[in-house]
Short mmCIF file of C-alpha atoms in Angstrom, two decimals:
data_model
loop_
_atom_site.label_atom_id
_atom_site.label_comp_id
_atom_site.label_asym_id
_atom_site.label_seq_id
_atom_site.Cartn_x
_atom_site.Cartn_y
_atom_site.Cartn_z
CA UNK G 839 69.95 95.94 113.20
CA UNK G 840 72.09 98.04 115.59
CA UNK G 841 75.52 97.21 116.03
CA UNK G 842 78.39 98.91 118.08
CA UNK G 843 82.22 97.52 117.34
CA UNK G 844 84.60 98.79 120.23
CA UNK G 845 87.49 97.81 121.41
CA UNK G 846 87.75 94.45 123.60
CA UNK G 847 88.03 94.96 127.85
CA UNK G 848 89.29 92.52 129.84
CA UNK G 849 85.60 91.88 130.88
CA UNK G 850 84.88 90.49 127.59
CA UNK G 851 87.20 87.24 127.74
CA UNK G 852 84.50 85.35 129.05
CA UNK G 853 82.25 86.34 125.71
CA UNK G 854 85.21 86.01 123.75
CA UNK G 855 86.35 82.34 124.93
CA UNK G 856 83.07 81.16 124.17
CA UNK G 857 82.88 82.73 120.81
CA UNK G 858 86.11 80.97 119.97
CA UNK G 859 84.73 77.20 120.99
CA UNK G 860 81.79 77.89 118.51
CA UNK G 861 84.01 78.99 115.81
CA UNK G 862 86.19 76.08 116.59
CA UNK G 863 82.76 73.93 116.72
CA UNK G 864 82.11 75.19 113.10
CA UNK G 865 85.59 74.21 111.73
CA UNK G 866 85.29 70.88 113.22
CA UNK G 867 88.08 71.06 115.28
CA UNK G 868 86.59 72.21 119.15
CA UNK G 869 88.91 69.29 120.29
CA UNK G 870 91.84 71.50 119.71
CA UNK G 871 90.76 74.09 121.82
CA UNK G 872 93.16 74.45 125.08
CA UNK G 873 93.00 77.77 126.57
CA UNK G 874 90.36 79.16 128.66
CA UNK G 875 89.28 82.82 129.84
CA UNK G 876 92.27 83.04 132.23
CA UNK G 877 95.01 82.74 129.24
CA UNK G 878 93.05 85.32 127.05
CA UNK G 879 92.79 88.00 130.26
CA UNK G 880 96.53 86.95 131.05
CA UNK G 881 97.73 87.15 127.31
CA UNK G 882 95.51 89.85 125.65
CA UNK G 883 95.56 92.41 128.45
CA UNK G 884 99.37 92.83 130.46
CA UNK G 885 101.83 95.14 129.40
CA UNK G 886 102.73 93.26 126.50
CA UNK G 887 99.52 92.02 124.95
CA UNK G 888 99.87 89.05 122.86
CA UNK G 889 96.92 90.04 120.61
CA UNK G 890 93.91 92.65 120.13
CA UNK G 891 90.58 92.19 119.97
CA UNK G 892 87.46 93.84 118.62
CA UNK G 893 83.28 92.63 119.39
CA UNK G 894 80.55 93.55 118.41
CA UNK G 895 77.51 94.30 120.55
CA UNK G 896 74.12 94.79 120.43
CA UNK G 897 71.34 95.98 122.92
CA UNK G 898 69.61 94.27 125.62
CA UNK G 899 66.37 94.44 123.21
CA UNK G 900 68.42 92.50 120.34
CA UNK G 901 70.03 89.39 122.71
CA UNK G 902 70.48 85.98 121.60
CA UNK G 903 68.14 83.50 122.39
CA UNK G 904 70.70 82.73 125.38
CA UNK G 905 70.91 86.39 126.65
CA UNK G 906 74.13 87.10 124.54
CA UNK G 907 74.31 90.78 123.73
CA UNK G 908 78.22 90.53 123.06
CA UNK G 909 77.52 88.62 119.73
CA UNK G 910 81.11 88.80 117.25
CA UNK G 911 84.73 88.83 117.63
CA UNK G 912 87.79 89.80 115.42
CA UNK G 913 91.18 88.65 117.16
CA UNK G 914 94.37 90.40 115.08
CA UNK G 915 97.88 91.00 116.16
CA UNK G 916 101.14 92.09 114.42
CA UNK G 917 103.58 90.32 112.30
CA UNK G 918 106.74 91.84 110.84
CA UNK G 919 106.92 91.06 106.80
CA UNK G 920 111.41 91.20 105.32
CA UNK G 921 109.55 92.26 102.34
CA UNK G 922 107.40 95.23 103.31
CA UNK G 923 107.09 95.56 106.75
CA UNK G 924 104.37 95.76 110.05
CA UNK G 925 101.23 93.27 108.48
CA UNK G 926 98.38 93.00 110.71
CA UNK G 927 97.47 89.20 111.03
CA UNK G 928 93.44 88.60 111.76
CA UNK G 929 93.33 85.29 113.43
CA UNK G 930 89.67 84.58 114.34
CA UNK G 931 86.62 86.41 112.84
CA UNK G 932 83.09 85.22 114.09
CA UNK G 933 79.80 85.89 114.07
CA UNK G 934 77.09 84.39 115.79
CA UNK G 935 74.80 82.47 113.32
CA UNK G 936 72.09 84.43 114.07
CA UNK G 937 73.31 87.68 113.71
CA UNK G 938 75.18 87.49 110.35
CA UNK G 939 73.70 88.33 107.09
CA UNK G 940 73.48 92.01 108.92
CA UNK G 941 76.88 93.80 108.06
CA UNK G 942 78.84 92.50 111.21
CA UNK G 943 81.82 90.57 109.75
CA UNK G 944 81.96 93.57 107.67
CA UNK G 945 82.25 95.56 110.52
CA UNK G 946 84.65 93.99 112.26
CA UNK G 947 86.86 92.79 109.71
CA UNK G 948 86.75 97.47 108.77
CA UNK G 949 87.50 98.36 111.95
CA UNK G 950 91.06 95.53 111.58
CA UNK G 951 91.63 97.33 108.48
CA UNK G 952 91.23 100.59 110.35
CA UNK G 953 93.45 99.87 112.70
CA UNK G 954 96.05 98.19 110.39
CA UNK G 955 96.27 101.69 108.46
CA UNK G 956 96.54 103.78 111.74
CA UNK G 957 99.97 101.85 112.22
CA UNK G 958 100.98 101.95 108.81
CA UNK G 959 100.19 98.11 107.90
CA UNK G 960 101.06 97.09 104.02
CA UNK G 961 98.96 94.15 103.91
CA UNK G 962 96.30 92.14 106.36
CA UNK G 963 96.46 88.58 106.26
CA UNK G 964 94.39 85.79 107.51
CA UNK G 965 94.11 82.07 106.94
CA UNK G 966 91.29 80.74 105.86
CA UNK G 967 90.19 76.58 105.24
CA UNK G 968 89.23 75.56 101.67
CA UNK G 969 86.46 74.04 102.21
CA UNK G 970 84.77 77.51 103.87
CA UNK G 971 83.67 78.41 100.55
CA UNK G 972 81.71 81.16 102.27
CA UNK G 973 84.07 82.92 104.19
CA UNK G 974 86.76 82.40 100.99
CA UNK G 975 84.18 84.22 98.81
CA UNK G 976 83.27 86.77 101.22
CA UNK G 977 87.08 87.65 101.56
CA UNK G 978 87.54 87.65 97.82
CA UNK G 979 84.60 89.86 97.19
CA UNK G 980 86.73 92.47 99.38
CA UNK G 981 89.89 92.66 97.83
CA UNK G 982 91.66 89.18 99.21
CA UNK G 983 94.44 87.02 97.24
CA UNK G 984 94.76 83.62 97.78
CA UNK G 985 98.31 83.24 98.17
CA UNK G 986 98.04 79.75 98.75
CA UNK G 987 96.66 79.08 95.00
CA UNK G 988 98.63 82.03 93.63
CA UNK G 989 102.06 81.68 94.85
CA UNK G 990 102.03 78.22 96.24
CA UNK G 991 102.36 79.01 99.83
CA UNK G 992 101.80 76.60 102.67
CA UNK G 993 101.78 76.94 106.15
CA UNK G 994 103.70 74.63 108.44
CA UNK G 995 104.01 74.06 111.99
CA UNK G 996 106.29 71.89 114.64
CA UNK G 997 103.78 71.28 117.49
CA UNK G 998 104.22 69.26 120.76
CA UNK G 999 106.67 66.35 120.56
CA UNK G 1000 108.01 67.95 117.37
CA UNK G 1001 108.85 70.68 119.13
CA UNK G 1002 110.29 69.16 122.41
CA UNK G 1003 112.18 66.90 120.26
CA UNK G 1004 114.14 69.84 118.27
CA UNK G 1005 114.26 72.01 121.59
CA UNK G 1006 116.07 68.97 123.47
CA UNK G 1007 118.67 69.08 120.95
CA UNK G 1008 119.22 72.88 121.29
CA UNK G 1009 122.55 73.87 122.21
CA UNK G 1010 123.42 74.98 126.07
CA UNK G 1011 123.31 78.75 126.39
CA UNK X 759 133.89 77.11 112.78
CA UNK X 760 130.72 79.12 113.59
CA UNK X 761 128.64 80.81 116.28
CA UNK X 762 124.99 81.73 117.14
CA UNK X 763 124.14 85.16 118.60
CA UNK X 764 121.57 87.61 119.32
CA UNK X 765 121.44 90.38 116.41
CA UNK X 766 122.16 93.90 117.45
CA UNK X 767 121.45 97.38 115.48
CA UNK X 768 125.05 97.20 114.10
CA UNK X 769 124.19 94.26 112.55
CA UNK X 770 121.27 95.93 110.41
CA UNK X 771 123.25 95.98 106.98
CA UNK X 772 123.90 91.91 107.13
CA UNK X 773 120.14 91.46 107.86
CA UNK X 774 119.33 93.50 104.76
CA UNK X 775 121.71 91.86 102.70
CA UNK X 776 120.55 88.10 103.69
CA UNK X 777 117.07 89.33 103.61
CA UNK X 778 117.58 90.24 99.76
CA UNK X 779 119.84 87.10 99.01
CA UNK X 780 116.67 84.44 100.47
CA UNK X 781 114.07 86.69 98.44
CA UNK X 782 116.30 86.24 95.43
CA UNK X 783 116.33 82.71 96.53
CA UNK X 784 112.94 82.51 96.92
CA UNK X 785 112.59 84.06 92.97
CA UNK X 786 110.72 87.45 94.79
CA UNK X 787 114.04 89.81 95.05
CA UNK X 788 112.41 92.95 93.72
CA UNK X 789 109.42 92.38 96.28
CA UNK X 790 112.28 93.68 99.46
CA UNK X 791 110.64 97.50 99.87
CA UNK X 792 112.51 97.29 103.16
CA UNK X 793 115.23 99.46 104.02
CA UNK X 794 118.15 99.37 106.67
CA UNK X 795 116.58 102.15 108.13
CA UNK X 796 112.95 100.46 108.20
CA UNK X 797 114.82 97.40 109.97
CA UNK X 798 116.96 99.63 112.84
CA UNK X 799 113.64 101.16 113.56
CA UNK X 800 111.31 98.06 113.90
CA UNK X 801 113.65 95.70 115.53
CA UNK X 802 115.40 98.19 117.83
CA UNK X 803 113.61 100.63 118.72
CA UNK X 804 111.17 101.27 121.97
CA UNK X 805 108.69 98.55 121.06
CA UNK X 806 110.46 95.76 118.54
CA UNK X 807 108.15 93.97 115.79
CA UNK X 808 110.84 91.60 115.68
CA UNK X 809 113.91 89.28 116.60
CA UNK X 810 116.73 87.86 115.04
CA UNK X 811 119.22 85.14 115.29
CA UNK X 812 122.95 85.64 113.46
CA UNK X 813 125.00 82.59 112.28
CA UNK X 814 128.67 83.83 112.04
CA UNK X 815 131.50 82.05 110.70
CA UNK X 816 135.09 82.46 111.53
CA UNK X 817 138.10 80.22 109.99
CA UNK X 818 139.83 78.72 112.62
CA UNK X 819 142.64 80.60 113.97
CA UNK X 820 142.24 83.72 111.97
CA UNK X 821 142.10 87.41 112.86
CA UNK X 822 139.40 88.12 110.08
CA UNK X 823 136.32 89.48 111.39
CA UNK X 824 133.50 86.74 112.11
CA UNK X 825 131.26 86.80 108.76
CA UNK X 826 127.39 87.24 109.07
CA UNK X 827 126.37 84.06 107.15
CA UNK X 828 122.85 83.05 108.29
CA UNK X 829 120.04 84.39 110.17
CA UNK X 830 116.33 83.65 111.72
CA UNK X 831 114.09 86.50 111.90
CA UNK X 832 111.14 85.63 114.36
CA UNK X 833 108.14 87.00 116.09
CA UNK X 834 105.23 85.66 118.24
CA UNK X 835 102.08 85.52 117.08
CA UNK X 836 98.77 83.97 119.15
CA UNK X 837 96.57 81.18 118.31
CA UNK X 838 93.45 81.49 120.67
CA UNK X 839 92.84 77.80 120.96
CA UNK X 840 96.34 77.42 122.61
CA UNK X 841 98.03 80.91 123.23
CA UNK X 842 101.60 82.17 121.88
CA UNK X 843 103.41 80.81 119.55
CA UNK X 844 106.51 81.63 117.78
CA UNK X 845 106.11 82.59 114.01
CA UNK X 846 109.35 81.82 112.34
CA UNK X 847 109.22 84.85 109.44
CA UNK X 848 112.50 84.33 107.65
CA UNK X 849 115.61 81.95 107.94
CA UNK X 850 118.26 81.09 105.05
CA UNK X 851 122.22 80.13 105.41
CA UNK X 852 124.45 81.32 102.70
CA UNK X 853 124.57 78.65 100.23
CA UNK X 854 128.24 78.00 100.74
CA UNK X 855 127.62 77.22 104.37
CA UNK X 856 125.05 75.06 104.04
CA UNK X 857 125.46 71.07 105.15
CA UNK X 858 127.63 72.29 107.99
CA UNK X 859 124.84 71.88 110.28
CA UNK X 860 124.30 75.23 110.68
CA UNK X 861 120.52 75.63 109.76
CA UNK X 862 119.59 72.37 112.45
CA UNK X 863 121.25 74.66 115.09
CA UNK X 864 119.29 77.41 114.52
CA UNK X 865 115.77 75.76 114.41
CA UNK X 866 116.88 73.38 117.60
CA UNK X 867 118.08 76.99 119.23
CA UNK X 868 114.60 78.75 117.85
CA UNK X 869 112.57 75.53 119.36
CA UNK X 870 114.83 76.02 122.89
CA UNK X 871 113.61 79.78 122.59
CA UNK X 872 109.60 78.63 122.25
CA UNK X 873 109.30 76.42 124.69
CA UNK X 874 111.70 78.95 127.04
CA UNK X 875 108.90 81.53 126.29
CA UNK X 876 105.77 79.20 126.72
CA UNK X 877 105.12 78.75 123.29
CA UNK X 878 102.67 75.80 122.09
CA UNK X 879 104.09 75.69 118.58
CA UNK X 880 106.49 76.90 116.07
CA UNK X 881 104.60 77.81 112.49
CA UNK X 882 106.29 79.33 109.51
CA UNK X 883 104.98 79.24 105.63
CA UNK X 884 107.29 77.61 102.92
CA UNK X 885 106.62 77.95 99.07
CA UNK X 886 105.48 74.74 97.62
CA UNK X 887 108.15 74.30 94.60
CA UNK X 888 110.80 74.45 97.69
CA UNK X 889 111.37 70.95 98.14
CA UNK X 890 114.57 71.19 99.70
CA UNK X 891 113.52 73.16 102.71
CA UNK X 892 109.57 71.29 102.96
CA UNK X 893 112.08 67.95 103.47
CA UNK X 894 114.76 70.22 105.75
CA UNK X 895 111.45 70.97 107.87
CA UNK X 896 109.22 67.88 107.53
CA UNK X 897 112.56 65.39 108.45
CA UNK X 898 112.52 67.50 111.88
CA UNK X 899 108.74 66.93 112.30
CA UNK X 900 106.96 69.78 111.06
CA UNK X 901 103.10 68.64 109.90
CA UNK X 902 102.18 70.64 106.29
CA UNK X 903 99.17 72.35 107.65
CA UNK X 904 98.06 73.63 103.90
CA UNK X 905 97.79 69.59 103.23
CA UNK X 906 96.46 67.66 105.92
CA UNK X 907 94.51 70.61 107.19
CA UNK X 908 93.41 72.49 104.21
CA UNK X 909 94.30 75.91 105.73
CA UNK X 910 95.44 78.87 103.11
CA UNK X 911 96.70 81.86 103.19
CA UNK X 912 95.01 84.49 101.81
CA UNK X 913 95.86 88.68 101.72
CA UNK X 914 95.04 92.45 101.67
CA UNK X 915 97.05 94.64 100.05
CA UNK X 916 97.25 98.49 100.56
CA UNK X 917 94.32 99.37 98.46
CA UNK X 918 92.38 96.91 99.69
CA UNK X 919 93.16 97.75 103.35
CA UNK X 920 92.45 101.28 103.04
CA UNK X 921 88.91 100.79 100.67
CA UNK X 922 88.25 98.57 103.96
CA UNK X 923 89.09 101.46 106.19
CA UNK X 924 86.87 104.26 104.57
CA UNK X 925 84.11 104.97 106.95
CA UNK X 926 81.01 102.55 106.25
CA UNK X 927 77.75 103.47 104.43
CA UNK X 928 75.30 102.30 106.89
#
């Protein structure tokens, strides 16, 4: 099958906001999903974009059963490691169900690593749930540590009321 | 007594030094490649991968020079089921500070920055066997995301990155 990976246009936030509710429909969690095509337009492409995006496309003959020729997604941005340096962080990588099997999450998750060398990245990092057994082996097969299982590292977050809770207490500028 | 302020590029060398001194804490020390240079040039120059927060200590009524004794190095990151969030990279007060209070004012001033700058959440990642600071965070409501979510964090190094990069056989 014929792919193309390019670079993400503000156009594409429509594609892209839908891609991210089925990826959030596959990790069981499309309740948690609170932005819309506005945010990603607003966020991903002003002056300082929040993240970068890459899909993949194929042509008009090739559509989804739905008409979707716009048909993966890799959302990365940059994080700043004491240890080593720029990292590039890949958030989201999806593709449609059926279009994988075909070399597109390779494709994607290349052109990140592509990217992540232009600007001198030491490492790419994602986050990936244990249960995905096959996305952890298809990151494994290319070269990925679990850091979780090797080093012991868990991720932690203050959310909502958490948050408003410690930011209440927050001394007066 | 002690004050929180905005780092600056003079303050590079203290940021180095309590960089090394939480990596040594942390058991990793000989994993800082950074350099004071690296940090001047990614945190001050035209387009900054990060910020940081400085703790300083002075003794009541002396003419000493404030001490550097803490800092929070931060950055935002995006989540694209609710937007920006601050990522909370590093953030240690020298251990003869600590229980002064000092580290709660820095995470309530780091949560006053988020929701300043329209951030959803505040995430960070904490070693398991550090007890101390998983109880420092989860007292002030942070959720352990590893645990009751089973997300991990998995990485890329260099080689990896750049066999990744080579252009593709098809």
């Amino acid at each position: 099958m014929d792919f193309k990976i390019r670079a993400a246009k503000q156009e594409d936030c429509k594609e892209i906001s839908r891609m991210i509710i089925e990826l959030a429909v596959f990790e069981k969690m499309q309740d948690q999903v609170k932005i819309s095509t506005q945010e990603l337009e607003r966020d991903g492409f002003c002056s300082n974009p929040l993240f970068e995006c890459q899909v993949a496309e194929v042509s008009e003959e090739q559509k989804s059963s739905q008409g979707y020729t716009v048909v993966g997604y890799v959302l990365y941005y940059y994080t700043y490691s004491t240890w080593m340096g720029l990292t590039v962080f890949m958030e989201d990588l999806y593709v449609m169900p059926e279009y994988r099997g075909k070399g597109i999450g390779k494709g994607l998750m290349s052109k990140v690593a592509q990217v992540g060398k232009e600007k001198q990245c030491t490492r790419l990092q994602l986050a990936v749930l244990d249960w995905n057994t096959r996305s952890l082996d298809f990151y494994i097969m290319k070269g990925a540590r679990d850091m979780t299982a090797s080093e012991g590292w868990h991720a932690l977050r203050f959310d909502g009321e958490a948050l408003d809770k410690l930011a209440a207490e927050a001394p007066k500028d | 007594m002690f004050k929180l302020r905005k780092a600056e590029p003079r303050d590079v060398p203290d940021i180095l030094r309590l960089i090394k001194e939480l990596a040594k804490y942390e058991e990793m020390e000989d994993r800082v490649m950074l350099t004071e240079k690296d940090l001047l040039e990614d945190g001050f120059g035209e387009h900054p991968f990060y910020q940081c927060i400085l703790a300083e200590w002075q003794e009541e009524q002396s003419n000493e020079e404030p001490k550097v004794i803490g800092f929070a190095m931060y950055y935002f990151t995006y989540d694209p089921w609710i937007g920006k969030l601050l990522y909370l990279e590093d953030f240690l007060v020298v251990e003869e500070f600590r229980g002064k209070g000092i580290g709660s004012e820095i995470l309530k001033l780091l949560s006053h920055l988020a929701m300043k700058t329209r951030c959803g959440n505040m995430h960070f990642i904490v070693a398991e066997d550090n007890r101390s600071s998983i109880e420092f965070y989860k007292r002030r409501g942070a959720e352990d995301l590893s645990k009751e979510e089973g997300w991990r964090l998995f990485r890329f190094d260099k080689d990896s990155i750049l066999k990744m990069a080579a252009p593709a056989e098809e």
